[in-house]
Coordinates of C-alpha atoms and ligand atoms in Angstrom, one line a residue:
M129 CA 95.9 115.2 98.6
P130 CA 95.2 111.0 99.7
I131 CA 92.3 110.2 102.2
L132 CA 94.0 110.8 105.7
P133 CA 93.5 108.5 108.4
P134 CA 91.7 109.7 110.5
G135 CA 93.2 111.4 113.6
V136 CA 96.7 111.9 111.8
A137 CA 97.6 114.8 110.9
A138 CA 98.9 115.3 107.1
R139 CA 102.9 116.2 108.5
D140 CA 103.4 113.2 110.6
F141 CA 101.1 111.3 107.2
T142 CA 104.2 112.5 105.0
A143 CA 106.8 111.7 107.5
A144 CA 105.3 107.8 108.7
T145 CA 105.2 107.1 104.2
R146 CA 109.2 108.6 104.5
L147 CA 110.0 106.5 106.4
F148 CA 108.3 103.6 104.9
E149 CA 110.1 104.6 102.3
E150 CA 112.9 103.9 104.1
A151 CA 111.3 101.0 104.8
V152 CA 110.7 99.0 101.2
G153 CA 112.6 101.3 99.0
R154 CA 110.5 104.3 96.7
D155 CA 108.9 101.9 94.8
W156 CA 106.8 99.8 96.8
V157 CA 105.1 102.9 98.6
F158 CA 101.7 104.0 96.4
T159 CA 100.6 106.6 96.9
S160 CA 99.0 108.1 93.4
D161 CA 95.3 107.2 92.8
E162 CA 95.4 105.3 90.5
D163 CA 97.9 102.8 92.5
V164 CA 95.6 103.5 95.8
N165 CA 92.6 102.7 93.3
L166 CA 93.8 99.0 93.0
Y167 CA 93.3 98.6 97.0
R168 CA 89.4 99.7 96.5
D169 CA 86.7 97.0 96.9
A170 CA 85.4 96.2 93.6
F171 CA 82.0 94.4 95.7
S172 CA 81.8 97.2 97.8
T173 CA 78.1 98.3 99.0
S174 CA 80.2 101.8 99.4
W175 CA 81.3 101.7 95.7
G176 CA 82.0 106.1 95.4
E177 CA 79.9 106.6 98.5
P178 CA 81.7 109.0 101.0
D179 CA 82.0 106.3 103.3
E180 CA 83.6 103.6 101.6
L181 CA 86.2 102.1 102.8
I182 CA 89.0 103.0 101.1
P183 CA 92.3 103.1 101.9
S184 CA 95.4 106.4 102.4
A185 CA 98.2 104.5 100.8
A186 CA 99.8 101.3 100.8
V187 CA 102.9 99.8 101.3
A188 CA 105.0 96.6 100.4
P189 CA 107.7 95.8 102.4
A190 CA 109.9 92.1 101.2
N191 CA 110.4 91.0 104.6
V192 CA 110.1 89.8 108.0
E193 CA 112.4 92.8 108.8
Q194 CA 110.2 95.4 106.9
V195 CA 107.0 94.2 108.1
Q196 CA 108.8 95.5 111.5
A197 CA 110.1 98.3 109.7
V198 CA 106.5 99.7 108.5
V199 CA 105.0 98.7 112.4
R200 CA 107.1 101.1 114.5
A201 CA 107.3 104.1 111.3
A202 CA 103.7 103.4 111.9
N203 CA 103.6 103.9 115.7
R204 CA 105.6 106.8 116.1
Y205 CA 103.5 108.6 113.5
K206 CA 99.8 106.7 115.0
V207 CA 99.4 105.2 111.6
P208 CA 96.5 102.2 111.0
L209 CA 97.4 99.9 108.9
F210 CA 95.8 97.1 107.2
P211 CA 97.8 94.0 106.3
I212 CA 96.5 91.6 102.7
A213 CA 97.8 88.4 101.6
T214 CA 97.1 88.3 98.4
G215 CA 93.9 90.8 98.6
K216 CA 91.2 88.7 97.2
N217 CA 88.5 89.0 100.1
F218 CA 86.2 89.1 97.1
A219 CA 82.5 88.9 98.7
Y220 CA 83.6 89.7 101.9
G221 CA 85.5 93.2 101.9
G222 CA 88.9 92.6 98.9
P223 CA 91.5 93.9 100.1
A224 CA 90.0 97.1 101.4
P225 CA 90.7 97.9 105.4
N226 CA 87.7 98.3 107.8
L227 CA 89.0 101.8 108.8
R228 CA 88.8 104.3 105.6
G229 CA 92.4 105.6 105.3
S230 CA 94.5 103.0 106.6
V231 CA 97.1 102.2 104.9
V232 CA 97.5 98.7 103.2
V233 CA 100.1 97.0 104.2
D234 CA 100.6 94.8 101.1
L235 CA 101.9 91.3 102.2
K236 CA 102.4 89.4 98.8
R237 CA 105.5 90.3 97.9
M238 CA 106.6 87.4 100.3
N239 CA 105.9 85.4 98.7
R240 CA 108.3 81.9 99.3
V241 CA 107.2 78.2 99.6
L242 CA 109.7 77.5 102.8
E243 CA 108.6 74.5 102.7
L244 CA 107.0 71.3 102.0
D245 CA 107.4 67.8 104.0
A246 CA 105.8 65.0 101.2
D247 CA 106.1 62.8 104.8
R248 CA 104.7 64.2 107.0
Y249 CA 102.1 66.4 104.7
T250 CA 103.3 70.6 105.7
C251 CA 103.8 73.1 104.4
L252 CA 105.0 76.5 106.2
V253 CA 104.3 79.5 103.3
E254 CA 104.7 83.2 103.5
P255 CA 101.4 85.6 102.9
G256 CA 101.9 86.0 99.0
V257 CA 101.6 82.6 98.0
S258 CA 98.4 81.6 96.6
Y259 CA 97.0 78.9 95.7
F260 CA 98.2 78.4 92.6
D261 CA 101.8 78.8 93.8
L262 CA 101.7 76.4 96.6
Y263 CA 100.0 74.1 93.9
R264 CA 102.8 74.6 90.9
A265 CA 105.1 74.0 94.1
I266 CA 103.7 70.4 94.6
Q267 CA 103.0 70.1 90.9
E268 CA 107.3 71.2 90.4
R269 CA 108.3 68.8 93.1
G270 CA 106.1 65.8 91.8
L271 CA 104.8 65.2 95.3
K272 CA 102.0 63.2 96.2
L273 CA 100.2 66.1 98.5
W274 CA 96.8 67.7 98.0
I275 CA 95.7 70.7 99.2
D276 CA 92.2 71.6 100.2
N277 CA 91.3 75.6 98.7
P278 CA 88.4 77.9 98.0
S279 CA 86.8 77.9 94.6
P280 CA 88.7 80.7 93.2
G281 CA 92.7 79.6 93.3
W282 CA 93.8 83.1 93.4
G283 CA 93.7 83.7 97.2
S284 CA 95.9 82.6 99.3
P285 CA 96.4 79.8 102.3
M286 CA 96.6 82.5 104.4
G287 CA 94.7 85.6 103.7
N288 CA 92.0 82.8 103.4
A289 CA 92.2 80.7 106.2
L290 CA 93.1 84.4 108.7
D291 CA 89.1 85.2 107.1
H292 CA 88.7 81.3 108.4
G293 CA 87.6 80.3 104.9
I294 CA 86.6 77.5 103.8
G295 CA 87.2 74.7 100.9
H296 CA 85.9 72.0 99.0
T297 CA 87.6 68.3 99.5
M298 CA 87.4 66.5 102.7
G299 CA 85.7 68.1 106.7
R300 CA 88.8 68.4 108.4
H301 CA 90.6 69.8 105.8
R302 CA 88.2 72.3 104.8
D303 CA 88.1 74.4 107.9
H304 CA 91.5 76.0 106.5
F305 CA 91.4 78.3 109.8
G306 CA 91.5 74.8 111.4
S307 CA 94.2 73.1 109.6
H308 CA 97.4 75.6 109.8
C309 CA 99.4 75.0 112.3
G310 CA 101.8 77.2 113.5
I311 CA 102.3 81.8 112.9
E312 CA 104.6 84.4 113.2
A313 CA 103.5 87.2 113.4
V314 CA 104.8 90.6 113.9
L315 CA 102.9 91.9 116.6
A316 CA 102.3 95.8 116.7
N317 CA 105.5 96.9 118.8
G318 CA 107.9 95.5 115.9
E319 CA 108.6 92.4 118.1
V320 CA 108.6 89.4 116.2
M321 CA 106.6 86.2 117.7
R322 CA 106.0 82.1 116.7
T323 CA 102.9 80.0 117.6
G324 CA 102.4 76.7 119.2
M325 CA 105.7 75.0 118.8
G326 CA 107.3 77.7 117.3
A327 CA 108.4 79.0 120.5
M328 CA 111.0 76.7 121.3
P329 CA 113.7 77.7 118.9
N330 CA 114.7 75.2 116.3
A331 CA 111.9 72.8 117.6
G332 CA 111.2 71.2 114.5
S333 CA 107.7 70.4 114.9
W334 CA 106.5 73.6 114.1
Q335 CA 104.0 72.3 111.7
D336 CA 103.2 69.1 113.4
Y337 CA 102.0 70.3 116.2
P338 CA 99.9 73.8 117.3
Y339 CA 100.0 73.9 120.8
G340 CA 103.3 74.1 122.4
Y341 CA 102.6 74.1 125.8
G342 CA 101.0 77.4 127.6
P343 CA 96.9 78.8 126.5
D344 CA 96.8 78.5 122.3
V345 CA 97.1 82.4 121.3
A346 CA 96.9 81.6 117.1
G347 CA 93.2 82.4 117.4
L348 CA 94.2 86.0 118.3
F349 CA 94.9 86.5 114.9
G350 CA 92.0 85.0 112.8
Q351 CA 89.0 87.4 112.3
A352 CA 91.3 90.2 114.4
N353 CA 94.0 92.9 114.3
F354 CA 96.3 91.5 117.0
G355 CA 99.5 91.3 114.6
I356 CA 100.9 91.3 111.3
V357 CA 101.2 87.0 110.2
T358 CA 104.9 86.7 108.1
K359 CA 104.8 83.0 108.0
M360 CA 102.0 80.5 108.6
G361 CA 101.8 76.4 108.8
F362 CA 99.4 74.1 107.1
W363 CA 98.2 70.6 106.9
L364 CA 98.3 69.2 103.7
Y365 CA 97.1 65.4 103.1
P366 CA 98.1 61.9 100.8
Q367 CA 97.3 62.6 97.3
P368 CA 94.3 59.4 97.4
E369 CA 94.1 56.5 95.3
S370 CA 91.1 57.3 93.4
Y371 CA 86.9 58.8 94.3
R372 CA 83.7 58.0 93.5
T373 CA 80.8 59.9 93.5
G374 CA 77.1 58.3 94.1
L375 CA 73.6 61.1 94.4
V376 CA 71.2 60.0 96.2
T377 CA 67.5 61.4 96.7
V378 CA 64.2 61.5 99.2
P379 CA 60.8 61.9 98.0
R380 CA 59.3 64.1 101.6
R381 CA 60.4 67.4 102.9
R382 CA 60.3 65.9 105.8
D383 CA 62.9 63.4 104.9
L384 CA 65.3 66.3 105.5
D385 CA 65.4 65.1 108.8
G386 CA 66.8 61.1 108.5
L387 CA 68.9 62.9 105.7
I388 CA 70.7 64.8 107.5
K389 CA 71.1 62.5 110.7
A390 CA 73.0 60.0 108.5
I391 CA 75.5 62.5 106.4
N392 CA 76.3 63.8 109.6
Y393 CA 77.0 60.2 110.8
L394 CA 78.2 59.7 108.1
E395 CA 80.9 62.6 107.7
Q396 CA 82.0 62.1 111.6
S397 CA 82.9 58.8 111.1
Y398 CA 85.4 60.5 108.1
L399 CA 84.1 58.0 105.4
I400 CA 82.7 60.7 103.1
G401 CA 83.7 64.3 101.6
E402 CA 82.1 67.4 101.2
P403 CA 78.3 66.5 101.2
I404 CA 75.8 69.0 98.3
L405 CA 72.6 68.7 99.5
G406 CA 70.4 69.9 97.1
S407 CA 66.8 69.4 95.7
P408 CA 65.9 67.8 92.0
L409 CA 62.6 70.4 93.0
R410 CA 64.3 72.8 91.3
R411 CA 64.8 72.1 87.9
A412 CA 60.7 72.1 87.8
L413 CA 60.8 76.0 89.3
A414 CA 60.9 78.0 85.8
K415 CA 58.0 76.0 84.1
S416 CA 55.5 75.6 87.4
P417 CA 54.5 79.1 87.8
S418 CA 52.1 77.4 90.9
L419 CA 55.6 75.5 92.8
R420 CA 57.6 79.0 92.5
A421 CA 54.6 80.1 94.3
L422 CA 54.6 77.9 97.0
V423 CA 58.3 77.7 97.4
T424 CA 58.2 81.4 97.9
K425 CA 55.4 81.6 99.6
T426 CA 55.3 83.2 103.5
G427 CA 54.4 82.3 106.6
G428 CA 55.8 79.2 106.0
I429 CA 54.7 75.7 103.9
T430 CA 53.4 72.6 104.9
D431 CA 55.0 69.1 104.4
A432 CA 51.9 68.2 102.7
A433 CA 52.2 71.3 100.5
L434 CA 55.9 70.5 99.2
D435 CA 55.4 66.6 98.8
K436 CA 52.3 67.3 97.0
A437 CA 54.0 69.8 94.5
A438 CA 57.2 66.8 94.1
S439 CA 55.0 64.2 93.7
D440 CA 52.7 66.1 91.1
E441 CA 56.6 66.4 89.3
N442 CA 57.4 63.3 90.0
L443 CA 60.3 63.6 91.0
H444 CA 62.1 63.8 95.0
V445 CA 62.6 66.0 96.8
W446 CA 66.0 66.9 98.3
S447 CA 69.2 65.5 96.7
C448 CA 72.6 65.1 98.5
D449 CA 75.8 63.8 96.0
L450 CA 78.4 62.4 98.2
Q451 CA 82.6 62.0 97.3
F452 CA 84.3 59.3 98.7
Y453 CA 88.5 59.4 98.4
G454 CA 90.5 56.8 99.7
P455 CA 91.7 53.3 98.1
E456 CA 89.2 52.3 95.1
R457 CA 87.9 49.4 97.4
T458 CA 86.7 51.3 100.7
N459 CA 85.9 54.0 98.5
K460 CA 83.5 51.2 96.9
A461 CA 83.0 49.6 100.3
N462 CA 81.8 53.2 101.7
W463 CA 79.2 53.6 99.8
E464 CA 77.8 51.2 99.8
F465 CA 78.6 51.3 103.5
S466 CA 76.5 54.5 103.1
K467 CA 73.4 53.9 100.3
A468 CA 72.8 51.2 103.8
K469 CA 73.6 54.2 106.5
I470 CA 70.8 56.7 104.3
A471 CA 68.2 53.5 104.0
S472 CA 68.1 52.6 108.0
F473 CA 67.1 56.8 108.3
V474 CA 64.7 56.3 104.6
P475 CA 63.8 53.6 103.7
D476 CA 62.6 54.4 100.4
A477 CA 66.0 56.6 99.3
K478 CA 66.9 56.6 95.6
F479 CA 71.0 55.7 94.8
Y480 CA 72.4 56.9 92.2
E481 CA 76.0 55.4 90.8
G482 CA 78.2 58.2 90.1
E483 CA 82.2 57.9 88.9
S484 CA 84.7 55.6 90.6
F485 CA 88.5 57.1 88.8
A486 CA 92.3 57.1 90.3
M487 CA 93.9 59.7 91.5
P488 CA 95.3 61.9 90.0
P489 CA 92.2 62.5 87.2
K490 CA 93.1 63.4 83.7
G491 CA 91.4 64.1 80.6
D492 CA 87.7 64.7 80.7
Q493 CA 87.9 63.7 85.0
L494 CA 89.5 67.3 85.3
N495 CA 87.6 69.3 83.1
N496 CA 85.1 72.1 85.1
T497 CA 82.2 70.4 83.8
I498 CA 78.6 70.0 85.4
S499 CA 78.8 66.7 87.6
P500 CA 75.8 64.8 85.8
F501 CA 74.1 65.5 89.5
P502 CA 71.5 68.8 90.1
S503 CA 74.1 70.3 92.4
G504 CA 76.3 71.5 89.4
V505 CA 79.6 70.7 91.7
Q506 CA 82.9 72.7 90.4
R507 CA 85.2 69.7 89.0
R508 CA 89.1 70.8 90.9
Q509 CA 89.0 71.9 93.4
T510 CA 86.6 69.0 95.4
F511 CA 90.7 68.0 94.0
G512 CA 92.5 70.6 95.2
I513 CA 93.1 71.9 91.7
P514 CA 92.9 75.7 92.2
D515 CA 90.8 77.6 89.9
L516 CA 89.1 80.3 88.5
A517 CA 86.3 78.9 86.8
V518 CA 83.6 79.8 90.2
W519 CA 84.1 84.1 88.2
S520 CA 82.3 82.3 85.3
N521 CA 79.2 82.5 87.4
I522 CA 79.7 86.5 88.3
S523 CA 81.3 87.8 84.6
R524 CA 80.6 88.6 81.4
T525 CA 80.2 85.3 79.5
D526 CA 77.9 84.1 76.3
A527 CA 74.7 83.4 79.1
D528 CA 75.0 86.9 80.6
P529 CA 77.0 89.4 78.0
E530 CA 75.9 92.9 80.5
P531 CA 75.6 91.5 83.5
W532 CA 73.4 94.0 86.2
R533 CA 76.1 93.8 89.2
D534 CA 79.6 94.3 89.3
G535 CA 80.1 91.3 92.3
H536 CA 78.2 90.5 95.2
I537 CA 78.5 90.2 98.9
G538 CA 77.7 87.4 100.9
F539 CA 75.0 87.0 104.1
S540 CA 76.7 83.6 105.4
P541 CA 74.7 82.7 108.7
V542 CA 75.8 79.5 110.4
I543 CA 72.6 76.9 111.8
P544 CA 72.7 74.1 113.8
R545 CA 72.9 71.1 111.3
T546 CA 69.8 69.6 111.3
A547 CA 66.5 69.7 109.7
D548 CA 64.3 71.4 112.1
A549 CA 67.1 74.5 111.5
V550 CA 67.2 73.9 107.9
F551 CA 62.9 74.9 107.5
K552 CA 63.1 77.7 110.1
A553 CA 65.7 79.3 108.7
Q554 CA 63.6 78.9 104.9
E555 CA 60.9 80.0 106.6
V556 CA 62.8 82.9 108.4
F557 CA 64.2 84.3 105.8
V558 CA 61.6 83.7 103.2
D559 CA 59.5 86.4 105.1
A560 CA 61.8 88.6 106.0
L561 CA 63.6 89.5 102.1
A562 CA 60.0 89.8 101.3
E563 CA 59.0 92.5 103.9
I564 CA 62.3 94.1 103.1
G565 CA 61.0 94.0 99.5
V566 CA 64.9 92.9 98.1
Q567 CA 64.5 89.4 95.4
S568 CA 66.9 86.7 96.4
R569 CA 67.2 82.7 96.0
V570 CA 66.1 82.1 99.1
N571 CA 63.3 80.0 99.5
H572 CA 61.7 76.7 101.0
L573 CA 64.0 74.4 98.6
Q574 CA 67.2 76.2 99.5
T575 CA 69.2 74.1 101.0
P576 CA 72.5 75.4 103.5
L577 CA 76.4 74.3 103.1
C578 CA 78.0 71.5 104.2
W579 CA 81.0 73.5 103.7
F580 CA 82.3 73.7 108.3
Q581 CA 82.5 69.4 108.9
R582 CA 80.2 69.2 112.2
A583 CA 77.6 73.3 111.5
F584 CA 75.7 74.9 108.3
V585 CA 76.2 77.5 106.5
F586 CA 72.9 79.3 105.1
I587 CA 74.1 81.3 103.3
T588 CA 73.2 84.3 100.8
T589 CA 74.1 86.7 98.6
F590 CA 73.5 90.0 97.6
P591 CA 74.2 92.2 94.6
T592 CA 76.7 95.0 94.2
S593 CA 77.3 97.9 91.8
K594 CA 79.6 100.1 90.6
T595 CA 77.3 102.6 88.8
N596 CA 73.8 101.9 90.4
P597 CA 73.5 102.9 93.7
E598 CA 70.4 102.0 95.0
I599 CA 71.2 98.7 94.1
N600 CA 74.0 98.9 96.9
R601 CA 71.4 101.1 99.2
K602 CA 68.9 98.1 98.8
T603 CA 71.7 95.2 99.7
R604 CA 72.9 96.9 103.0
E605 CA 69.8 97.6 104.1
A606 CA 69.2 93.9 103.4
V607 CA 72.0 92.9 105.4
K608 CA 71.6 95.0 108.3
K609 CA 67.8 94.1 108.3
L610 CA 69.0 90.7 108.6
I611 CA 71.8 90.6 110.6
P612 CA 69.6 90.6 114.1
I613 CA 66.7 88.9 112.2
G614 CA 69.0 86.1 112.3
A615 CA 71.1 86.9 116.0
Q616 CA 66.5 86.3 117.5
H617 CA 67.0 82.5 116.8
G618 CA 71.0 82.4 117.0
W619 CA 72.1 82.2 114.2
G620 CA 75.2 84.7 114.4
E621 CA 77.4 85.0 110.3
Y622 CA 80.6 82.8 110.2
R623 CA 82.5 85.9 108.5
C624 CA 81.3 89.4 106.7
P625 CA 82.8 92.2 104.8
P626 CA 84.1 94.8 107.1
A627 CA 81.2 97.0 106.2
F628 CA 79.2 94.7 108.5
Q629 CA 81.4 93.6 110.9
D630 CA 79.7 95.7 113.8
A631 CA 76.5 94.8 113.3
V632 CA 77.7 91.1 112.8
V633 CA 79.6 91.0 116.9
E634 CA 76.5 93.3 117.5
A635 CA 74.8 90.4 117.7
Y636 CA 77.1 88.0 119.1
S637 CA 76.8 89.2 122.6
F638 CA 76.2 86.6 125.8
G639 CA 77.1 88.2 129.1
G640 CA 76.6 92.1 128.2
H641 CA 79.3 91.5 125.5
S642 CA 82.4 90.4 127.5
L643 CA 83.7 88.7 124.7
R644 CA 84.1 92.0 122.5
R645 CA 85.1 93.8 125.7
F646 CA 87.9 90.8 126.7
N647 CA 89.5 91.5 122.7
E648 CA 89.5 95.5 123.2
A649 CA 91.0 94.6 126.3
M650 CA 93.6 92.7 125.0
K651 CA 94.0 95.1 122.0
D652 CA 94.5 98.2 124.5
A653 CA 97.1 96.0 125.8
A654 CA 98.7 94.5 122.7
D655 CA 98.0 97.6 120.8
P656 CA 98.0 100.9 122.8
N657 CA 98.4 102.8 119.7
G658 CA 95.9 101.4 117.8
I659 CA 97.4 100.8 114.6
L660 CA 96.8 98.0 113.7
A661 CA 93.8 96.7 111.4
P662 CA 91.0 98.6 113.5
G663 CA 87.7 97.6 113.7
R664 CA 88.8 94.1 112.4
G665 CA 86.8 92.1 113.7
G666 CA 84.9 94.1 115.1
I667 CA 87.9 94.8 117.7
W668 CA 88.0 99.1 118.1
P669 CA 91.5 99.7 119.8
K670 CA 90.6 102.5 122.2
R671 CA 91.7 105.8 120.0
Y672 CA 88.7 104.7 117.0
R673 CA 86.8 103.1 119.8
G674 CA 84.0 105.6 118.9
R675 CA 83.7 104.7 115.7
R676 CA 81.7 101.7 116.2
A677 CA 79.1 101.3 113.8
Ligands
LIG289 C1 82.1 83.7 93.3 C2 83.3 83.8 95.0 C3 83.6 82.3 94.7 C4 84.2 82.4 96.0 N1 84.0 81.1 97.5 C5 85.1 81.3 98.2 C6 85.2 80.1 98.7 O1 84.8 78.6 97.7 N2 86.2 79.7 100.1 C7 86.3 80.5 100.4 O2 86.6 80.7 102.0 N3 86.1 82.5 99.7 C8 85.4 82.3 98.7 N4 85.2 83.2 98.4 C9 85.7 84.3 99.1 C10 87.2 85.2 99.6 O3 87.8 85.4 97.4 C11 88.6 83.4 99.3 O4 87.4 83.6 100.3 C12 89.7 84.9 98.9 O5 90.2 83.1 99.5 C13 90.1 85.2 100.0 O6 91.1 86.4 99.9 P1 92.6 86.1 100.3 O7 93.2 84.8 100.3 O8 93.4 86.7 99.0 O9 92.9 86.7 101.7 P2 93.3 88.6 101.8 O10 92.2 89.1 101.4 O11 94.2 88.6 101.1 O12 93.3 88.4 103.2 C14 91.7 87.8 103.4 C15 91.7 89.2 105.5 O13 92.8 88.4 106.1 C16 94.0 89.5 107.4 N5 95.2 89.1 106.9 C17 95.6 88.4 106.1 N6 97.0 88.3 105.7 C18 97.0 89.1 106.9 C19 97.8 88.8 107.3 N7 99.4 88.8 106.8 N8 98.3 89.3 108.7 C20 97.1 89.5 109.2 N9 95.5 89.8 108.7 C21 95.7 89.5 107.3 C22 92.9 91.0 106.3 O14 92.7 91.3 107.3 C23 92.4 90.7 104.9 O15 91.8 92.0 104.9 C24 85.0 83.6 97.0 C25 84.1 84.2 96.6 C26 83.9 84.8 95.6 C27 83.4 86.2 94.5

């Protein structure tokens, strides 16, 4: 007998399963342990434990009408559903639901690229279209369109965007929800709704103008549970003519202030792609125990101490990889301008010429080689070319034949794009992790990620294991302690696995939790039986509200 959804009798569950079979065909309803196992989160922090978020079954509709039929059946028997697109949300929950026993609605069979417009730089896709699929469709048609993809290419534009995922090219496009345009969703009552211009029958501008008229409700589908999205439009962009890199280093700890102000100026002026902050000093960590002791010291460090350590090693403290996309001439001019702008903040910054070559990249330019610069940029993602090379960081390799962890989860607080915030986050998390007693890479040289154009993510990851529950216990404990610690400083997670979503939302508490109460009032109105992804985004329908962690 499979796990049952809470509050659903076995007889009702069986009856719902029959209706699912009528809707999608027997071959596409999965109830055996062998099949359901595929929908467990391989990076779960509770693998094999009683609270692991395991689904009861999965159903895989092939079209919108079948999704509607599944929703109607779920309403009839009050069976909770959990929709996934490609289901590869590893580090943030994989394909597993927020509520143990939910039925996964696996949308991989709906995998058509419905529209690709090379004149208006847009596309319209179904949930099961992966980044590989979209890239391939563009190449097969010989279009000079670019996409922006996350590091692993097997996820989907839709699934990634609906979890507020990010990519690695130019600012506007890196924010995947922010660069969507137009949603079609099956609502909890089985109706199909379109957002923006899609609400106007036959509008030719659904993928061009996101708002239509009236409130923009598209946000209700990201990190939330107000519908099963069946189509989503995205803004693509023209293949740039050329690509250029350059590196800047600044000598002193406090120079991070000028460096960040300069890159903020350059990014908000749309002159550079994703800046990658780093520290040349990290190179010296392996051979210098005193430096390691300094950068992991609790109670904060002084500018003078780090500056001396850097000058002893004859290295600068911070670096930033700069990337330029566009015509060769403007890239060159923007690099020259960037040097002058950064030097106006940090006069003794050093600049290193990188590469410059025409797009599309060829041969070695395309290879996933480490960049000549310290950050080690994964090359293909900078060109919007999906691949899976990032998995070599965490899987069995010649260099790491027996990895001690099976996966990881991300702890991903958003902090302001200032040096003061970076220094404070380093100090707070170094101290907190020392007190909690877990190893992590957080130290006084850790730099935040510039994924979002206007905010930093000060990410750190914690290991998960399928064989060692102690590793998972420590990870759970660390993340649960870090969330409120971050919140004390106004740092909230941009994203997290289902097991921690309630804790994260707990910290977004302005107005006595007025946002959460508003979301849940809407949830109760739009989904009175609470069938769509209960708990996702910390939004629990009335029926399951007592389950809030
Ligand atoms: C090593 C590594 C590197 C990574 N790098 C990145 C990165 O660079 N950028 C990044 O963003 N992420 C990254 N991730 C996280 C993750 O792998 C990707 O974000 C991945 O794209 C998400 O999986 P997916 O696209 O298959 O989404 P899915 O798993 O299909 O969807 C994500 C969630 O969205 C909701 N959802 C999906 N489809 C629907 C729908 N049709 N209707 C309603 N709700 C829906 C569901 O709640 C689902 O759980 C990384 C993970 C690892 C392990």
